[in-house]
Amino acid sequence: MKDASEHKVPYELIAKYLANEADAAEKQQLLAWMAEHEEVFEELLQIWELAEGAGQQPAVDTGAAWNQLQNRLKGQPPTGIQQDQTRAGQRPLWRIMRLVAAVLLLALLGASLWWLLPGTANELQQLASGEEVRELQLPDGSRVSLNAHSKLSYPARFQPDQRLVKLEGEAFFEVEADPDRPFVVEATQLRVKVLGTSFQVSALPTADTLSVVVESGQVEVEVMPQQQQGRKQSARLLQPGQQLRYVASSQQLLPVAPPNPNYLFWKTGELRLRGMRLQEAVNTLEKLFHTSISLDAALNDCRVSTGFDPGARIDYVLETLARTMKFELIKEADGYRLQATAASCR
């Protein structure tokens, strides 16, 4: 059963109808909503019964209540209930206020008691990726790509006021927009808050440097209060194409411009080296392929002019660079060595 907090319940429209103030178009709007959200209606009745004390009163017949409310919206008389003797369109003020108060209370209960039903928000789920990249869809429809050796914790149901997840490692998020419930990622020492966007967070438990890269939308990044140690830092707002790096040892938030184009290599397998200095390309390859590459200083400023298809292996990449840039590639026990020749970089 889906909980009411995951849907936009038209409490004001329900209250207007119960107060006999809804016009024909509004009645049709409410009827259309009910047709698509029967489970939500039943859940609201269960929450109401829970608040009233389910053990002291007969169980709510949700099927009968559902049919009765539909009949009333269609203009048919309710079954099993005596007709109101008050002239149509003129309900006593006390009754209108009671009905509106009931709906408002139901809305409050829907926001505050929904986790008491089966499948509570307190049930934390955990996904550990192990040796592979894992894909996950969260309860709100947001999607997560979790890099190898990473872990994500999230609730079975998100709270009504926010969608909080906790990350150890590296992940790319594609967040479903919901202005009423910001999406929050807590990653060791950083807190990242968004409404609807796509971005990457890198927060390896043993790393001194954490980073956030934004692909679309806006992202707010701040150092978690318990990590600031008396050094108050304002939250930073990132736009698409921007990256922010946090150095834990110095407690500094530093902009990175421009971000390394290979920050999503672990997810897409696409290697982007064209136009880089060879020194920068070697540093990138060492990080992406977890290997050691020794570079002759004479090759540092040579520019890479070759592109690679997704999934290219490190041996193929280095052999291609050696052939096009005319340097000698030497395979060593602990990695590779790139040695300049007289024809290098010409």
C-alpha positions as CSV (number, residue, x, y, z in Angstrom):
1,M,0.0,0.0,0.0
2,K,1.3,3.4,-0.9
3,D,1.2,6.1,1.8
4,A,-0.6,9.4,1.5
5,S,2.6,11.4,1.9
6,E,3.7,10.2,-1.6
7,H,0.7,11.8,-3.2
8,K,-0.7,15.3,-3.5
9,V,-4.0,15.0,-1.5
10,P,-6.4,17.8,-2.4
11,Y,-7.4,18.6,1.2
12,E,-8.7,22.1,0.4
13,L,-10.8,20.7,-2.4
14,I,-12.3,18.0,-0.1
15,A,-13.0,20.6,2.6
16,K,-14.7,22.9,0.0
17,Y,-16.9,20.0,-1.2
18,L,-17.8,19.0,2.4
19,A,-18.8,22.6,3.1
20,N,-21.1,22.4,0.0
21,E,-19.1,25.2,-1.7
22,A,-17.6,23.1,-4.6
23,D,-19.0,23.8,-8.1
24,A,-19.6,21.2,-10.8
25,A,-16.1,21.5,-12.2
26,E,-14.5,21.1,-8.8
27,K,-16.6,18.0,-8.1
28,Q,-15.5,16.5,-11.3
29,Q,-11.9,17.3,-10.4
30,L,-12.2,15.6,-7.0
31,L,-13.9,12.6,-8.6
32,A,-11.1,12.2,-11.1
33,W,-8.5,12.3,-8.3
34,M,-10.4,9.7,-6.3
35,A,-10.5,7.4,-9.4
36,E,-6.7,7.4,-9.5
37,H,-6.0,7.3,-5.8
38,E,-8.4,4.7,-4.2
39,E,-5.6,3.2,-2.2
40,V,-4.7,6.7,-0.7
41,F,-8.4,7.2,0.3
42,E,-8.4,3.8,2.0
43,E,-5.1,4.6,3.8
44,L,-6.5,7.9,5.1
45,L,-9.4,6.1,6.5
46,Q,-7.1,3.7,8.3
47,I,-5.1,6.6,9.7
48,W,-8.3,8.2,10.9
49,E,-9.3,4.9,12.6
50,L,-5.9,4.6,14.2
51,A,-6.2,8.2,15.6
52,E,-9.7,7.5,17.0
53,G,-8.6,4.3,18.6
54,A,-9.1,1.3,16.4
55,G,-9.8,-1.1,19.3
56,Q,-12.8,0.9,20.6
57,Q,-14.8,1.3,17.5
58,P,-15.9,-1.0,14.6
59,A,-13.5,-1.1,11.7
60,V,-14.0,1.4,8.9
61,D,-15.8,-0.2,5.8
62,T,-13.5,1.5,3.3
63,G,-15.4,0.0,0.3
64,A,-18.7,1.4,1.5
65,A,-17.2,4.7,2.3
66,W,-15.5,4.9,-1.1
67,N,-18.8,4.1,-2.9
68,Q,-20.8,6.5,-0.8
69,L,-18.4,9.4,-1.5
70,Q,-18.4,8.6,-5.2
71,N,-22.2,8.6,-5.3
72,R,-22.4,12.0,-3.5
73,L,-20.0,13.5,-6.0
74,K,-22.1,12.2,-8.9
75,G,-25.2,13.7,-7.4
76,Q,-26.7,10.4,-6.2
77,P,-28.2,10.1,-2.7
78,P,-26.1,8.3,-0.1
79,T,-27.2,4.8,0.9
80,G,-28.1,4.0,4.5
81,I,-28.0,7.6,5.7
82,Q,-30.9,9.8,6.4
83,Q,-31.2,12.8,4.1
84,D,-30.1,16.2,5.6
85,Q,-33.3,18.2,6.2
86,T,-31.5,21.5,5.8
87,R,-32.3,23.3,2.5
88,A,-29.7,22.4,-0.2
89,G,-26.7,24.6,-0.2
90,Q,-27.3,25.9,3.3
91,R,-25.7,23.6,5.9
92,P,-25.5,24.9,9.5
93,L,-22.3,26.8,10.2
94,W,-21.3,24.5,13.1
95,R,-21.6,21.5,10.8
96,I,-19.5,23.1,8.0
97,M,-16.8,24.0,10.6
98,R,-16.8,20.4,12.0
99,L,-16.4,18.9,8.5
100,V,-13.6,21.3,7.6
101,A,-11.9,20.7,10.9
102,A,-12.2,17.0,10.3
103,V,-10.5,17.2,6.9
104,L,-7.7,19.4,8.3
105,L,-7.1,17.0,11.1
106,L,-7.0,14.2,8.6
107,A,-4.4,16.1,6.7
108,L,-2.4,16.6,9.8
109,L,-2.7,12.9,10.7
110,G,-1.7,11.9,7.2
111,A,1.6,13.9,7.6
112,S,2.4,12.8,11.2
113,L,1.1,9.3,11.7
114,W,1.6,7.6,8.3
115,W,4.8,5.9,9.5
116,L,2.8,3.8,12.0
117,L,1.3,1.8,9.1
118,P,3.1,-1.3,7.7
119,G,6.4,-0.4,5.9
120,T,7.5,2.3,8.2
121,A,10.0,5.1,7.4
122,N,12.2,3.9,10.2
123,E,13.1,0.7,8.3
124,L,16.5,1.6,6.8
125,Q,17.6,-0.1,3.6
126,Q,21.2,-0.5,2.7
127,L,22.9,-1.2,-0.6
128,A,26.6,-2.1,-0.8
129,S,27.9,-2.3,-4.3
130,G,30.8,-4.6,-3.7
131,E,33.0,-5.0,-6.8
132,E,30.5,-3.7,-9.3
133,V,28.6,-0.6,-10.2
134,R,25.0,-0.9,-9.0
135,E,21.8,0.8,-10.1
136,L,18.9,1.6,-7.8
137,Q,15.5,3.3,-7.8
138,L,14.6,5.0,-4.6
139,P,11.0,5.1,-3.1
140,D,10.3,8.5,-4.6
141,G,11.4,7.4,-8.1
142,S,14.9,9.0,-8.0
143,R,17.6,6.9,-9.5
144,V,21.1,6.2,-8.1
145,S,24.2,4.8,-9.8
146,L,26.5,3.5,-7.0
147,N,30.2,3.1,-7.8
148,A,32.1,0.0,-6.7
149,H,33.1,-0.3,-3.0
150,S,30.3,2.2,-2.0
151,K,27.3,2.0,0.3
152,L,24.0,3.9,0.4
153,S,21.5,3.9,3.3
154,Y,17.9,5.1,2.7
155,P,14.5,4.7,4.4
156,A,11.8,2.4,3.1
157,R,9.6,5.5,3.0
158,F,10.8,9.1,3.0
159,Q,9.7,11.6,5.6
160,P,7.0,14.2,4.6
161,D,9.4,17.1,4.8
162,Q,12.6,15.7,3.2
163,R,14.2,12.8,1.4
164,L,17.4,11.9,3.3
165,V,20.0,9.3,2.2
166,K,23.5,8.6,3.5
167,L,26.5,7.8,1.3
168,E,29.8,6.2,1.8
169,G,31.8,6.2,-1.4
170,E,30.8,7.5,-4.8
171,A,27.4,7.8,-6.5
172,F,25.5,9.7,-9.2
173,F,22.0,10.8,-8.4
174,E,19.1,11.7,-10.8
175,V,16.6,13.2,-8.4
176,E,12.8,13.4,-9.0
177,A,11.6,17.0,-8.6
178,D,9.5,17.7,-5.4
179,P,9.6,21.3,-4.2
180,D,7.9,20.3,-0.9
181,R,10.5,17.7,0.0
182,P,14.2,18.5,-0.7
183,F,16.5,15.6,-1.5
184,V,19.4,15.5,1.0
185,V,22.6,13.5,0.8
186,E,24.8,13.2,3.9
187,A,28.3,12.1,2.8
188,T,30.7,11.8,5.8
189,Q,31.5,15.5,6.3
190,L,29.3,17.1,3.6
191,R,25.5,17.7,3.3
192,V,24.1,18.2,-0.2
193,K,20.6,19.4,-0.7
194,V,18.6,19.6,-4.0
195,L,15.0,19.8,-5.2
196,G,15.3,18.0,-8.6
197,T,18.6,17.6,-10.5
198,S,21.5,15.2,-11.4
199,F,24.8,15.3,-9.7
200,Q,27.7,13.2,-8.4
201,V,29.0,12.9,-4.8
202,S,32.4,11.4,-4.1
203,A,33.1,10.8,-0.4
204,L,35.4,7.8,0.1
205,P,35.7,7.1,3.9
206,T,39.5,7.2,3.9
207,A,39.9,10.1,1.5
208,D,40.9,13.6,2.7
209,T,39.1,15.2,-0.3
210,L,35.4,15.1,-1.0
211,S,33.7,16.5,-4.1
212,V,30.4,17.3,-5.7
213,V,29.8,17.8,-9.4
214,V,26.6,19.1,-10.8
215,E,25.3,17.9,-14.2
216,S,21.9,19.6,-14.2
217,G,19.8,21.8,-11.9
218,Q,21.1,23.5,-8.7
219,V,22.8,21.9,-5.7
220,E,23.4,23.4,-2.2
221,V,26.5,22.1,-0.4
222,E,27.5,22.7,3.2
223,V,29.9,21.2,5.7
224,M,28.0,19.3,8.3
225,P,27.8,21.3,11.6
226,Q,29.6,18.7,13.7
227,Q,32.6,18.8,11.3
228,Q,33.0,22.6,11.3
229,Q,34.8,22.7,14.7
230,G,34.2,26.4,15.3
231,R,35.0,27.4,11.7
232,K,31.6,28.4,10.4
233,Q,31.2,28.0,6.6
234,S,28.3,29.2,4.6
235,A,26.5,26.9,2.2
236,R,27.6,27.1,-1.4
237,L,25.2,27.0,-4.4
238,L,26.5,25.0,-7.5
239,Q,25.2,25.4,-11.0
240,P,25.4,22.9,-13.9
241,G,29.0,22.2,-14.9
242,Q,30.4,23.3,-11.6
243,Q,32.4,21.3,-9.0
244,L,33.2,21.9,-5.4
245,R,35.9,20.1,-3.4
246,Y,36.1,19.9,0.3
247,V,39.6,19.3,1.9
248,A,38.9,17.8,5.3
249,S,42.4,18.4,6.8
250,S,42.1,22.1,6.2
251,Q,38.3,22.3,6.4
252,Q,38.2,24.3,3.1
253,L,35.5,24.3,0.4
254,L,37.2,25.0,-2.9
255,P,35.7,25.5,-6.4
256,V,37.1,23.4,-9.2
257,A,37.0,25.0,-12.7
258,P,36.4,23.3,-14.9
259,P,35.6,19.8,-13.6
260,N,37.5,16.9,-14.9
261,P,35.5,15.6,-17.9
262,N,36.0,12.0,-16.8
263,Y,34.2,12.3,-13.5
264,L,31.5,9.9,-14.7
265,F,34.0,7.4,-16.3
266,W,33.1,4.7,-13.7
267,K,29.4,5.0,-14.8
268,T,29.6,5.5,-18.5
269,G,33.0,3.9,-19.5
270,E,33.6,7.0,-21.7
271,L,37.2,8.2,-21.6
272,R,37.8,11.9,-22.6
273,L,41.4,12.8,-23.0
274,R,41.4,14.9,-26.2
275,G,43.1,18.3,-25.8
276,M,44.6,17.4,-22.4
277,R,48.3,17.8,-21.6
278,L,49.9,14.4,-21.4
279,Q,50.8,15.0,-17.7
280,E,47.1,15.6,-16.9
281,A,46.0,12.6,-19.0
282,V,48.4,10.3,-17.2
283,N,47.2,11.5,-13.8
284,T,43.6,10.8,-15.0
285,L,44.5,7.3,-16.2
286,E,46.3,6.4,-13.0
287,K,43.1,7.3,-11.0
288,L,40.6,5.7,-13.3
289,F,42.5,2.5,-13.9
290,H,44.2,2.2,-10.5
291,T,47.6,1.8,-11.9
292,S,51.1,3.5,-11.8
293,I,52.4,5.4,-14.8
294,S,55.8,7.0,-14.9
295,L,56.1,9.9,-17.4
296,D,59.3,11.3,-18.9
297,A,59.3,15.1,-18.1
298,A,59.9,15.9,-21.7
299,L,56.4,14.6,-22.5
300,N,54.5,16.7,-19.9
301,D,53.2,19.4,-22.2
302,C,52.4,17.2,-25.2
303,R,48.7,17.5,-26.2
304,V,46.5,14.4,-26.6
305,S,44.7,14.4,-29.9
306,T,43.0,11.0,-29.8
307,G,39.6,9.9,-28.6
308,F,38.5,6.5,-27.3
309,D,35.4,4.4,-27.5
310,P,33.6,3.5,-24.2
311,G,35.1,0.5,-22.5
312,A,38.7,0.9,-23.8
313,R,41.2,-0.9,-21.6
314,I,44.3,0.7,-20.2
315,D,46.8,-1.3,-22.4
316,Y,44.9,-0.3,-25.6
317,V,44.8,3.4,-24.4
318,L,48.5,3.6,-23.7
319,E,49.5,1.7,-26.9
320,T,47.3,4.1,-29.0
321,L,48.9,7.2,-27.3
322,A,52.4,5.8,-27.8
323,R,51.7,5.3,-31.5
324,T,50.1,8.7,-32.2
325,M,52.4,10.7,-30.0
326,K,55.5,8.7,-30.9
327,F,56.9,7.8,-27.4
328,E,58.1,4.5,-26.2
329,L,55.8,2.5,-23.9
330,I,57.5,0.2,-21.4
331,K,55.6,-2.3,-19.3
332,E,57.0,-2.7,-15.8
333,A,56.2,-4.9,-12.9
334,D,54.2,-2.3,-11.0
335,G,52.8,-0.3,-14.0
336,Y,54.0,1.5,-17.1
337,R,56.7,3.9,-18.1
338,L,56.4,6.5,-21.0
339,Q,59.8,7.4,-22.5
340,A,60.3,10.3,-24.9
341,T,62.0,9.7,-28.3
342,A,63.4,12.2,-30.8
343,A,60.1,12.1,-32.7
344,S,57.8,12.6,-29.7
345,C,55.0,15.1,-29.9
346,R,55.7,16.2,-33.4
